XYZ file of C-alpha atoms in Angstrom:
756
model
C -5.112 -212.136 9.429
C -3.630 -208.960 10.850
C -3.587 -205.572 9.095
C -0.985 -202.979 9.902
C 0.117 -199.449 9.110
C 3.691 -199.236 10.368
C 2.843 -198.049 13.838
C 0.427 -200.632 15.229
C -1.380 -203.787 14.150
C -4.808 -204.991 15.129
C -6.134 -208.508 15.572
C -8.920 -209.464 13.228
C -11.169 -210.514 16.068
C -13.984 -207.982 16.173
C -14.517 -208.461 19.882
C -10.851 -208.039 20.675
C -10.660 -204.925 18.523
C -13.505 -203.424 20.506
C -11.779 -204.470 23.681
C -8.542 -202.775 22.870
C -10.110 -199.690 21.341
C -6.856 -199.840 19.508
C -7.851 -198.945 15.981
C -4.870 -198.909 13.689
C -3.872 -195.383 12.665
C -6.121 -194.304 9.872
C -8.034 -197.588 10.180
C -10.904 -197.719 7.712
C -11.210 -193.963 7.882
C -11.607 -192.476 4.461
C -12.200 -188.751 4.322
C -15.849 -189.251 3.451
C -18.310 -191.119 5.670
C -19.476 -193.318 2.794
C -15.891 -194.403 2.133
C -15.698 -195.548 5.753
C -18.737 -197.770 5.290
C -17.438 -199.146 1.991
C -13.856 -199.870 3.087
C -14.100 -200.950 6.705
C -13.555 -204.680 6.191
C -11.906 -206.759 3.495
C -13.019 -210.135 2.228
C -11.010 -212.040 4.822
C -12.305 -210.012 7.727
C -9.147 -207.933 8.129
C -9.169 -204.164 8.374
C -8.412 -201.814 5.508
C -6.053 -199.065 6.589
C -6.813 -195.849 4.724
C -5.315 -192.367 4.755
C -5.959 -189.380 2.482
C -2.552 -187.720 2.653
C -2.153 -187.967 -1.126
C -5.577 -186.336 -1.694
C -6.967 -189.784 -2.445
C -7.684 -192.831 -0.303
C -4.647 -195.106 -0.018
C -3.559 -197.978 2.188
C -1.013 -196.397 4.513
C 1.431 -199.283 4.039
C 1.283 -198.658 0.279
C 1.643 -194.868 0.552
C 5.153 -193.803 -0.585
C 5.497 -191.150 2.065
C 6.920 -190.852 5.579
C 3.588 -190.724 7.379
C 2.190 -191.680 10.773
C -1.559 -191.980 11.199
C -3.234 -192.299 14.589
C -6.883 -193.231 15.089
C -9.244 -191.635 17.593
C -9.281 -194.792 19.708
C -5.502 -194.845 19.831
C -5.332 -191.172 20.771
C -7.584 -191.952 23.710
C -5.461 -194.910 24.779
C -2.331 -192.742 24.659
C -3.985 -189.984 26.696
C -3.693 -187.488 23.828
C -6.663 -185.131 24.004
C -5.212 -182.005 22.439
C -2.730 -181.125 19.711
C -0.026 -180.138 22.216
C 0.477 -183.796 23.185
C 1.056 -185.187 19.682
C 4.845 -185.487 20.003
C 4.562 -188.977 21.487
C 2.517 -190.162 18.494
C 5.087 -189.764 15.720
C 8.868 -189.941 15.310
C 10.465 -186.714 14.157
C 7.672 -184.528 15.586
C 8.549 -182.177 18.457
C 6.009 -180.008 20.282
C 7.567 -177.324 22.476
C 5.490 -175.222 24.824
C 6.482 -171.562 24.663
C 6.815 -169.288 27.634
C 3.837 -167.095 26.841
C 2.228 -167.572 23.501
C 1.416 -171.182 22.607
C 3.474 -174.002 21.123
C 5.843 -174.641 18.240
C 5.560 -177.724 16.020
C 8.828 -179.032 14.585
C 9.380 -181.896 12.153
C 12.836 -183.342 11.443
C 14.482 -180.632 13.579
C 13.738 -177.824 11.103
C 13.159 -175.230 13.776
C 13.517 -171.465 13.673
C 11.640 -168.296 14.552
C 9.287 -166.789 11.976
C 6.384 -168.346 10.117
C 5.566 -171.959 10.943
C 7.792 -174.629 9.406
C 5.003 -177.199 9.910
C 1.541 -176.796 8.431
C -1.312 -177.530 10.848
C -4.654 -178.433 9.294
C -7.880 -178.460 11.316
C -9.768 -180.686 8.923
C -9.484 -178.804 5.581
C -8.544 -175.442 7.106
C -4.901 -174.400 7.680
C -4.384 -172.988 11.175
C -1.891 -170.120 11.427
C -0.430 -168.633 14.563
C -0.331 -164.979 15.516
C 2.856 -163.240 14.338
C 2.705 -160.823 17.285
C 5.279 -158.184 18.071
C 8.160 -160.605 17.397
C 6.964 -161.772 13.923
C 7.063 -165.337 15.256
C 3.803 -166.939 14.114
C 5.399 -170.389 14.222
C 5.806 -170.147 17.991
C 2.166 -169.286 18.699
C 0.357 -172.378 17.425
C -2.960 -172.682 19.278
C -3.938 -175.755 21.241
C -6.766 -177.677 19.525
C -8.995 -180.214 21.258
C -8.978 -183.705 19.738
C -12.449 -184.995 20.551
C -14.554 -186.711 17.882
C -11.745 -186.897 15.353
C -11.352 -189.683 12.799
C -7.588 -189.637 12.968
C -4.451 -187.541 12.981
C -1.955 -187.757 10.133
C 1.638 -186.569 10.528
C 3.321 -186.089 7.129
C 7.077 -185.660 7.316
C 8.873 -183.714 4.603
C 7.718 -180.754 2.430
C 4.085 -180.973 1.268
C 3.749 -177.863 -0.899
C 2.809 -179.619 -4.153
C -0.332 -181.177 -2.651
C -1.396 -178.736 0.062
C -2.426 -175.111 -0.118
C -0.486 -174.089 2.981
C 3.133 -174.692 1.949
C 4.119 -176.953 4.891
C 7.867 -176.396 4.545
C 9.041 -179.295 6.749
C 5.832 -181.313 6.995
C 2.164 -181.180 7.917
C -0.101 -182.306 10.750
C -3.705 -183.031 9.737
C -6.471 -183.219 12.357
C -9.275 -184.976 10.477
C -12.739 -184.730 12.013
C -15.641 -187.136 11.981
C -18.299 -185.933 9.548
C -22.080 -186.024 9.998
C -23.709 -189.375 9.275
C -26.732 -188.861 7.054
C -28.801 -191.766 8.381
C -27.588 -192.632 11.883
C -28.396 -190.945 15.188
C -25.437 -191.034 17.580
C -24.718 -189.687 21.038
C -21.415 -189.939 22.895
C -20.751 -188.512 26.355
C -17.415 -188.601 28.177
C -16.269 -187.361 31.557
C -12.933 -187.214 33.316
C -11.678 -186.228 36.757
C -7.974 -185.932 37.589
C -5.652 -184.764 40.326
C -2.114 -183.377 40.015
C 0.607 -184.205 42.524
C 0.797 -181.338 45.062
C -1.688 -179.466 42.881
C -5.378 -179.109 42.239
C -8.210 -181.262 40.951
C -9.517 -180.918 37.418
C -12.363 -182.248 35.357
C -13.640 -182.226 31.819
C -16.791 -183.221 30.003
C -17.298 -183.765 26.290
C -20.319 -184.703 24.236
C -21.215 -185.360 20.603
C -24.586 -185.785 18.964
C -25.204 -186.695 15.334
C -28.698 -185.957 14.020
C -29.998 -186.815 10.553
C -32.434 -184.138 9.419
C -33.382 -185.472 5.988
C -32.487 -189.078 5.238
C -29.615 -189.435 2.748
C -29.461 -185.659 2.339
C -28.987 -183.513 5.453
C -27.424 -184.109 8.879
C -25.760 -182.152 11.660
C -22.988 -183.163 14.062
C -22.549 -181.101 17.238
C -19.619 -181.337 19.636
C -19.153 -179.515 22.946
C -16.598 -179.618 25.738
C -15.659 -177.958 29.006
C -12.405 -178.432 30.885
C -10.977 -177.224 34.166
C -7.245 -177.892 34.108
C -5.769 -178.084 37.620
C -2.915 -175.814 38.637
C 0.329 -176.931 40.236
C 2.540 -173.798 40.441
C 2.526 -171.798 43.686
C 3.337 -168.092 43.968
C 5.006 -167.790 47.370
C 5.386 -164.008 47.072
C 1.664 -163.410 46.607
C 0.585 -166.361 48.764
C -1.401 -167.993 45.959
C -1.505 -171.741 45.316
C -2.027 -173.589 42.038
C -1.931 -170.306 40.147
C -1.608 -171.798 36.668
C -5.078 -173.317 36.499
C -6.988 -172.934 33.243
C -10.615 -173.047 32.168
C -11.618 -173.799 28.617
C -14.824 -174.470 26.784
C -15.962 -174.684 23.223
C -17.570 -176.727 20.538
C -18.164 -177.116 16.865
C -20.997 -177.755 14.466
C -20.710 -179.486 11.114
C -23.687 -179.503 8.776
C -23.551 -181.892 5.799
C -25.855 -181.354 2.821
C -25.862 -183.853 -0.032
C -28.404 -182.715 -2.647
C -27.081 -185.282 -5.132
C -25.068 -188.460 -4.841
C -21.999 -186.749 -6.337
C -22.261 -183.383 -4.532
C -21.505 -182.782 -0.843
C -21.502 -179.426 0.955
C -20.175 -179.133 4.518
C -20.624 -176.073 6.704
C -18.325 -175.850 9.721
C -18.164 -173.586 12.774
C -15.758 -173.984 15.684
C -15.378 -172.010 18.905
C -12.695 -172.608 21.498
C -12.018 -170.276 24.433
C -9.541 -170.627 27.280
C -8.657 -168.443 30.247
C -5.976 -169.054 32.825
C -2.491 -168.129 33.944
C 1.041 -168.824 32.707
C 2.892 -171.758 34.265
C 6.497 -170.514 34.162
C 8.740 -169.631 37.100
C 12.246 -168.302 37.784
C 14.597 -171.288 37.605
C 16.473 -170.274 40.760
C 13.306 -170.570 42.849
C 12.941 -174.292 42.098
C 10.346 -176.332 40.221
C 6.794 -175.029 40.360
C 7.724 -172.157 42.722
C 6.754 -168.716 41.427
C 8.154 -165.505 42.931
C 6.720 -162.959 40.495
C 5.197 -159.745 41.832
C 2.383 -159.817 39.281
C -0.196 -162.323 38.191
C 0.216 -163.502 34.594
C -3.201 -163.998 32.973
C -3.591 -165.433 29.493
C -6.704 -165.782 27.352
C -7.113 -167.332 23.919
C -10.367 -167.141 21.974
C -10.508 -168.908 18.607
C -13.307 -169.070 16.071
C -13.217 -170.749 12.665
C -15.938 -170.744 10.030
C -15.569 -172.716 6.825
C -17.462 -174.203 3.937
C -16.376 -177.170 1.820
C -17.858 -178.189 -1.514
C -16.980 -181.568 -3.010
C -18.268 -182.406 -6.483
C -17.469 -185.816 -7.877
C -17.720 -185.540 -11.648
C -17.150 -188.481 -13.954
C -13.592 -187.488 -14.811
C -12.426 -185.716 -11.620
C -13.334 -184.502 -8.144
C -13.522 -180.768 -7.403
C -12.986 -179.549 -3.843
C -13.385 -175.908 -2.809
C -12.720 -174.783 0.761
C -13.238 -171.258 2.070
C -12.555 -170.290 5.685
C -12.481 -167.315 8.028
C -10.600 -167.576 11.321
C -10.398 -165.086 14.161
C -8.083 -165.346 17.126
C -8.212 -162.930 20.059
C -5.167 -163.666 22.150
C -3.859 -161.811 25.195
C -1.148 -162.577 27.704
C 0.803 -160.728 30.398
C 4.120 -161.570 32.012
C 5.735 -159.959 35.023
C 8.341 -157.243 34.317
C 8.845 -156.126 37.917
C 12.258 -157.787 38.158
C 13.461 -155.785 35.131
C 12.691 -152.403 36.676
C 13.998 -153.372 40.111
C 17.223 -154.930 38.778
C 18.139 -152.012 36.514
C 17.029 -149.419 39.035
C 19.419 -150.938 41.554
C 22.320 -149.805 39.341
C 21.687 -146.215 40.417
C 22.032 -144.513 43.830
C 19.058 -145.051 46.094
C 16.798 -142.014 45.981
C 18.239 -140.629 42.750
C 15.739 -139.569 40.042
C 16.680 -142.502 37.809
C 16.410 -144.973 40.675
C 12.978 -143.630 41.594
C 11.836 -143.670 37.959
C 12.736 -147.346 37.578
C 11.306 -148.416 40.924
C 8.056 -146.550 40.357
C 7.275 -148.854 37.431
C 7.177 -151.996 39.555
C 5.127 -154.059 39.949
C 4.138 -154.196 36.306
C 3.611 -156.541 33.373
C 4.341 -156.705 29.675
C 0.866 -157.073 28.211
C 0.327 -158.185 24.612
C -3.185 -158.197 23.111
C -3.181 -159.761 19.636
C -6.113 -159.861 17.238
C -5.560 -161.961 14.112
C -8.049 -162.504 11.289
C -7.297 -164.941 8.487
C -9.214 -165.620 5.288
C -8.211 -168.644 3.206
C -9.418 -170.175 -0.037
C -8.273 -173.441 -1.537
C -9.646 -174.950 -4.740
C -8.282 -178.194 -6.125
C -9.280 -180.813 -8.657
C -8.141 -184.428 -8.643
C -8.606 -187.224 -11.127
C -7.118 -190.164 -12.948
C -7.106 -193.922 -12.733
C -5.261 -196.228 -10.374
C -3.416 -197.983 -13.190
C -2.642 -194.844 -15.163
C -2.127 -191.186 -14.268
C -3.479 -189.808 -10.977
C -3.257 -186.046 -10.599
C -4.146 -183.085 -8.397
C -3.980 -179.372 -9.243
C -5.012 -176.464 -7.052
C -4.939 -172.792 -6.128
C -4.428 -171.326 -2.655
C -5.014 -167.829 -1.272
C -4.519 -166.548 2.265
C -4.846 -163.088 3.793
C -3.819 -162.792 7.445
C -4.286 -159.438 9.176
C -2.922 -158.808 12.637
C -3.425 -155.921 15.049
C -1.077 -156.120 18.020
C 0.015 -154.021 20.964
C 3.015 -154.292 23.230
C 2.093 -152.633 26.529
C 3.832 -152.014 29.817
C 1.084 -151.824 32.429
C 0.865 -151.529 36.190
C -0.263 -154.362 38.421
C -1.816 -154.182 41.868
C 0.897 -154.179 44.593
C -1.447 -156.100 46.872
C -2.605 -159.163 44.967
C -0.565 -158.754 41.772
C -3.608 -158.481 39.512
C -3.159 -156.565 36.266
C -4.800 -153.148 36.459
C -6.868 -151.793 33.536
C -4.437 -151.106 30.688
C -5.309 -147.438 30.218
C -4.581 -143.958 31.542
C -1.966 -143.757 34.275
C -1.683 -147.551 34.371
C -0.308 -147.613 30.812
C 3.436 -147.024 31.170
C 4.384 -147.682 27.544
C 2.822 -148.826 24.310
C 3.860 -149.935 20.848
C 1.223 -150.650 18.147
C 1.679 -152.911 15.119
C -0.360 -153.853 12.049
C 0.872 -156.907 10.128
C -0.707 -158.059 6.854
C 0.543 -161.190 5.065
C -1.003 -162.174 1.719
C -0.054 -165.455 0.051
C -1.015 -167.019 -3.268
C 0.081 -170.315 -4.758
C -0.666 -172.687 -7.587
C 0.288 -176.321 -7.075
C 0.065 -179.576 -9.003
C 1.194 -183.158 -8.622
C 0.808 -186.251 -10.789
C 1.564 -189.935 -10.285
C 1.957 -192.275 -13.224
C 1.923 -196.063 -12.836
C 4.543 -197.346 -15.267
C 3.646 -200.871 -14.181
C 1.314 -202.069 -11.418
C 4.367 -202.150 -9.136
C 6.379 -199.116 -10.300
C 5.136 -195.511 -10.086
C 6.712 -192.097 -10.557
C 5.474 -188.774 -9.186
C 6.287 -185.192 -10.144
C 4.967 -181.978 -8.630
C 5.509 -178.228 -8.670
C 4.333 -175.143 -6.800
C 4.478 -171.461 -7.691
C 4.239 -169.091 -4.720
C 3.957 -165.356 -4.219
C 3.642 -163.435 -0.969
C 3.382 -159.806 0.052
C 3.888 -158.534 3.566
C 3.234 -155.050 4.917
C 3.914 -153.988 8.494
C 3.063 -150.678 10.131
C 4.224 -149.616 13.563
C 4.148 -146.716 15.967
C 5.119 -145.936 19.561
C 2.006 -144.360 21.042
C 3.217 -144.149 24.678
C 7.011 -143.718 24.930
C 9.011 -145.470 27.644
C 12.749 -145.111 27.168
C 13.509 -147.608 29.961
C 12.178 -150.515 27.906
C 13.135 -149.099 24.502
C 9.867 -147.488 23.399
C 11.394 -144.431 21.730
C 9.116 -141.747 20.322
C 9.394 -141.324 16.559
C 7.535 -141.202 13.274
C 5.297 -144.187 12.430
C 6.880 -146.803 10.178
C 5.428 -148.516 7.102
C 7.494 -151.254 5.437
C 6.833 -153.968 2.873
C 8.464 -157.046 1.406
C 7.443 -159.515 -1.308
C 8.814 -162.559 -3.089
C 7.889 -165.306 -5.520
C 9.402 -168.572 -6.687
C 9.007 -172.275 -7.418
C 9.043 -175.500 -5.386
C 9.395 -179.025 -6.782
C 8.866 -182.678 -5.906
C 9.909 -185.993 -7.490
C 9.145 -189.472 -6.163
C 9.607 -193.035 -7.340
C 8.024 -196.011 -5.596
C 8.275 -199.751 -6.148
C 5.915 -202.315 -4.621
C 8.408 -205.144 -4.674
C 5.991 -207.597 -3.024
C 2.543 -207.173 -1.465
C 4.345 -206.660 1.849
C 7.354 -204.584 0.737
C 7.314 -200.998 -0.553
C 10.426 -199.009 -1.489
C 10.367 -195.297 -2.283
C 12.672 -192.337 -2.830
C 11.741 -188.647 -2.771
C 13.340 -185.286 -3.505
C 11.212 -182.285 -2.567
C 11.634 -178.614 -1.744
C 9.936 -176.375 0.798
C 9.687 -172.672 1.614
C 8.124 -170.247 4.078
C 7.606 -166.486 3.760
C 9.972 -163.800 4.942
C 8.776 -160.549 6.429
C 9.398 -157.315 8.265
C 10.775 -156.832 11.790
C 8.769 -154.281 13.726
C 11.442 -153.471 16.247
C 12.128 -150.064 17.724
C 15.445 -148.505 16.621
C 16.469 -151.544 14.548
C 19.179 -150.835 11.928
C 17.874 -150.569 8.367
C 19.810 -153.677 7.286
C 17.782 -155.792 9.730
C 14.327 -154.391 9.073
C 13.333 -156.988 6.450
C 14.250 -160.625 5.888
C 13.701 -163.058 3.008
C 12.065 -166.458 2.810
C 14.147 -169.514 3.568
C 14.099 -172.720 1.544
C 15.105 -176.356 1.870
C 15.564 -179.490 -0.185
C 14.591 -182.818 1.357
C 16.047 -186.105 0.032
C 14.778 -189.340 1.530
C 14.621 -193.087 0.990
C 12.060 -195.223 2.752
C 10.924 -198.798 3.157
C 7.616 -200.195 4.436
C 7.390 -203.891 5.138
C 5.510 -206.511 7.117
C 6.810 -209.969 7.971
C 5.542 -213.263 9.335
C 1.924 -212.685 8.341
C 1.984 -209.144 9.764
C 3.329 -210.199 13.162
C 6.205 -207.756 12.605
C 5.782 -204.430 10.832
C 8.827 -202.280 10.141
C 8.776 -198.875 8.448
C 11.946 -196.821 8.174
C 13.362 -193.880 6.290
C 16.628 -191.999 6.022
C 16.831 -188.400 4.877
C 18.993 -185.362 4.307
C 17.662 -181.801 4.369
C 19.706 -178.909 2.969
C 18.405 -175.646 4.432
C 19.451 -172.360 2.828
C 19.028 -168.693 3.774
C 17.655 -169.896 7.107
C 15.772 -167.462 9.263
C 17.353 -166.959 12.666
C 16.180 -165.141 15.774
C 18.528 -162.557 17.210
C 18.826 -159.945 19.936
C 21.029 -156.870 19.917
C 23.104 -156.218 23.041
C 21.348 -154.309 25.839
C 17.949 -154.406 24.106
C 14.639 -155.989 25.069
C 13.279 -156.981 21.679
C 14.224 -159.790 19.328
C 14.277 -159.786 15.544
C 14.565 -162.252 12.647
C 17.403 -162.285 10.131
C 18.651 -164.539 7.329
C 21.950 -166.116 8.246
C 23.618 -168.991 6.461
C 22.942 -172.630 5.676
C 22.203 -175.753 7.709
C 21.875 -179.483 7.103
C 19.801 -182.132 8.887
C 20.571 -185.814 8.452
C 18.605 -188.509 10.157
C 16.520 -191.634 10.238
C 13.081 -192.559 11.528
C 11.848 -196.038 12.440
C 8.409 -197.377 13.360
C 8.053 -200.974 14.517
C 5.101 -203.057 15.690
C 5.335 -206.583 17.100
C 2.280 -208.755 17.803
C 3.621 -211.967 19.389
C 0.172 -213.298 20.372
C -3.395 -212.169 19.891
C -4.191 -209.296 22.200
C -0.580 -208.359 22.988
C 1.150 -205.599 21.031
C 4.464 -203.774 21.343
C 5.236 -200.581 19.440
C 8.486 -198.656 19.191
C 9.145 -195.589 17.084
C 12.292 -193.536 17.127
C 14.189 -190.790 15.353
C 17.827 -189.738 15.271
C 18.461 -186.373 13.621
C 21.764 -184.490 13.470
C 21.039 -180.888 12.435
C 23.986 -178.479 12.171
C 25.059 -175.226 10.584
C 27.014 -175.783 7.384
C 28.715 -172.385 7.509
C 29.301 -169.496 9.887
C 26.203 -167.372 10.230
C 26.817 -164.472 7.876
C 24.820 -161.807 9.735
C 27.238 -160.299 12.230
C 24.496 -158.165 13.782
C 23.432 -161.274 15.666
C 24.543 -161.590 19.255
C 27.060 -164.503 19.270
C 26.280 -165.712 15.734
C 26.480 -169.449 15.177
C 29.515 -171.063 13.588
C 29.890 -173.968 11.191
C 29.213 -177.222 13.038
C 26.967 -175.729 15.726
C 23.821 -177.740 16.461
C 20.443 -176.230 15.662
C 19.132 -175.278 19.112
C 16.072 -176.408 21.065
C 15.622 -179.712 19.215
C 16.760 -183.134 20.495
C 18.932 -185.393 18.394
C 17.222 -188.529 19.647
C 13.608 -189.404 20.475
C 11.948 -192.715 21.221
C 8.343 -193.644 21.865
C 7.387 -197.076 23.165
C 4.096 -198.726 24.087
C 2.861 -202.106 25.241
C -0.785 -203.096 25.419
C -2.612 -206.282 26.340
C -6.344 -206.872 26.006
C -8.501 -209.810 26.997
C -12.093 -210.846 27.473
C -13.405 -210.681 31.043
C -16.793 -212.107 30.156
C -19.035 -212.416 27.155
C -20.061 -208.768 27.516
C -16.971 -207.171 29.067
C -13.373 -206.767 28.019
C -10.268 -205.283 29.642
C -6.944 -203.803 28.597
C -3.677 -202.634 30.137
C -1.315 -200.171 28.465
C 2.041 -198.535 29.217
C 3.648 -195.678 27.248
C 7.179 -194.275 27.440
C 8.413 -191.140 25.689
C 12.036 -189.944 25.777
C 13.910 -187.115 24.102
C 17.564 -186.268 24.461
C 19.084 -183.059 25.785
C 19.674 -179.887 23.794
C 20.759 -176.255 24.070
C 18.735 -173.103 23.485
C 21.268 -171.174 21.344
C 23.740 -171.980 18.563
C 26.808 -170.777 20.446
C 27.551 -172.081 23.928
C 29.313 -168.743 24.547
C 26.083 -166.828 23.936
C 25.102 -165.095 27.177
C 21.508 -166.281 26.638
C 22.566 -169.934 26.207
C 20.738 -172.437 28.407
C 20.871 -176.240 28.649
C 17.706 -178.354 28.388
C 18.189 -181.805 29.952
C 16.869 -185.049 28.510
C 13.272 -185.809 29.337
C 11.471 -189.116 29.959
C 7.755 -189.531 30.614
C 5.963 -192.744 31.559
C 2.210 -193.252 31.600
C -0.072 -196.178 32.460
C -3.695 -196.947 31.697
C -6.153 -199.711 32.638
C -9.676 -199.933 31.292
C -12.754 -202.097 31.049
C -15.340 -201.796 28.312
C -18.437 -203.315 26.884
C -17.758 -205.770 24.081
C -20.206 -203.868 21.901
C -18.216 -200.650 22.346
C -21.122 -198.963 24.131
C -19.238 -197.949 27.278
C -15.796 -197.844 28.853
C -14.203 -196.919 32.172
C -10.496 -196.210 32.511
C -7.976 -195.157 35.110
C -4.659 -193.571 34.139
C -1.425 -192.191 35.513
C 0.538 -189.635 33.487
C 4.150 -188.809 34.376
C 4.289 -191.894 36.584
C 7.782 -191.071 37.882
C 6.737 -187.500 38.747
C 9.565 -186.023 36.686
C 10.013 -182.274 37.142
C 12.400 -181.976 34.174
C 12.622 -178.473 32.728
C 11.306 -178.466 29.151
C 11.685 -174.742 28.391
C 14.130 -172.036 29.454
C 14.317 -168.429 28.353
C 16.654 -165.553 29.178
C 16.223 -161.898 28.256
C 16.996 -158.450 29.598
C 13.290 -157.788 30.114
C 13.238 -160.610 32.680
C 15.546 -158.620 34.923
C 18.998 -159.859 33.923
C 20.574 -163.087 32.807
C 20.278 -164.690 36.245
C 16.488 -164.544 35.993
C 15.834 -167.548 33.760
C 12.193 -168.317 33.110
C 11.488 -172.050 33.067
C 8.644 -174.486 32.469
C 8.662 -178.051 33.797
C 6.701 -181.190 33.059
C 3.191 -181.388 34.456
C 3.613 -183.354 37.723
C 2.214 -186.841 38.203
C -1.458 -186.841 37.282
C -3.931 -189.570 38.272
C -7.370 -189.697 36.756
C -10.539 -191.576 35.906
C -12.513 -191.295 32.676
C -15.852 -192.682 31.559
C -17.379 -192.913 28.071
C -20.928 -193.854 27.120
C -22.280 -194.283 23.597
C -25.986 -194.264 22.798
């Protein structure tokens, strides 16, 4: 018998499953370790596929939700070792690397500047980006390592009636392995890789699980170190592979179970990275950097949390409190700006000399963000009656940011200490966002096959932003003036309704209508007109119909959904003519219509094919009403920077080499269609992003008992240098200076894993 979850299936043979290391997404992975032990195998020897997206353990094929779940073993097979690579794991999920400040997660093409449209959960803790000087927290999502995770769940569509963090367009859950109270475990992995025409990198990771008191107390410790090889050369400074990056970190989870129905988890995570930006001027050619300054970036993240789970007779209470701190700093070269605008004046004139004297230099942005969150929820009910969840959520995010113009060393391009005469301009910002919400959802089984769900969420947020120019610099727009102090607040309701029908054991039909929202805020932009200083939240309604089915004794699994999203009061990024700073404004309505398909075919034991795809047409439904925008979008314009079409495909074959050794071969293909970076093609900042296709291969051998494995891999087999990000702005030195980022070149590597 084969068990499936809509993305992959797995043969019932235990040996073959170990061979493939191809655990079905969410396979036998309940949120609690004891649930894993209890639900790992059914009576016929097949695997039980469990997710906890509904705040209770459910078979993913019987979960009336557009969800993709990916196991740890599958993540490894796909070469996904951090959250930035998750796009190839789920249809409808796009991960775009930003020029300076992290990545942006997008689900179903609901993409815009401002707060995140997708909620990212690191276990039970929501992870928020840094709003920075552009109020764009959604574009600064940190990269999170995916070692020693149970699984990743991608939930498409609004999730505000079940999750504390509103998750306007969907949620991504990174669910960690928890301490085992009675088993000692040790896992060590190592990897070495080389990049085409670049450097050599390596990484090591380790996990140890130690029971302290049997059945009561255990600790799980994870550590990693990575040296990511560079592949961009700065020909002006004579430096090769300048975009290398070093990162290290770890986490500790302590589990205390003083009673059989009470579990307390303490969690601490540290992740630090230091390196250099990997962008270049498009005109110079792929991976060729001509900047006058080095562009260092550092990102230091710490998260502390505590989770209490009390299983009473009638319900389960879960309380999660967390404190997160992110110290983030990046610099990008501004030399071209001063040289280009200085050239507009006569050589030797005072203005010419004033511009030229400020090159080489960088725009430096240190950002310190501290976030406190609390979520308390209670769930109960019976499988054949009413199942319910109700909760409260609180979040307080405080940010202290600076926007600096600082000198760099004319010799080697290094950034000089940002102080004294080296500080050419400075703008300071304090940004405080407080959110509260109450949410509830209930599912009632009318019959064993037919269920209805209703949910609601009440939200309230307050935002206060203070700003001041401490070191004026009129050339970049830092104009001296009185400090500013502005606030905005809002409250409202969100709703959800769902009906599901289990027509047969292998066929589930469902329909959902749900709404989502994200906070508005305050633009901290020098000399911005009063009408643009604040902006409101935007909202959407998502309507979808889905089917989950398996045929021919699970040899074919097909999951599909169609949806329409009506997006109102959408937040839009804008730039005023001849200025260097962007802002966010509310402007009009949009609609996204699309479909998502996940298919798995298992023609013979050991051979599996998987294809998942999405087609999403997202357009403005009316002319953008805010005429302060530069080239505002018009009705029918596509939402920028998101592809209409994506497809992910994989083929894997595993076989037994000997009684103690197995082998597997795997190929992955990921493709996304082309897009544009602005609504209007007449916008002077408009840039075209071509379609992108990546191919990867992997071959591995392993012990049949799962105790060891050795693999070789090739990522970006065709060595595609496709540009995946383009940005234009005055501060880059004019519209001809387009900053670009390309695919990581072909990478060949070897990895080894040993379990003790």
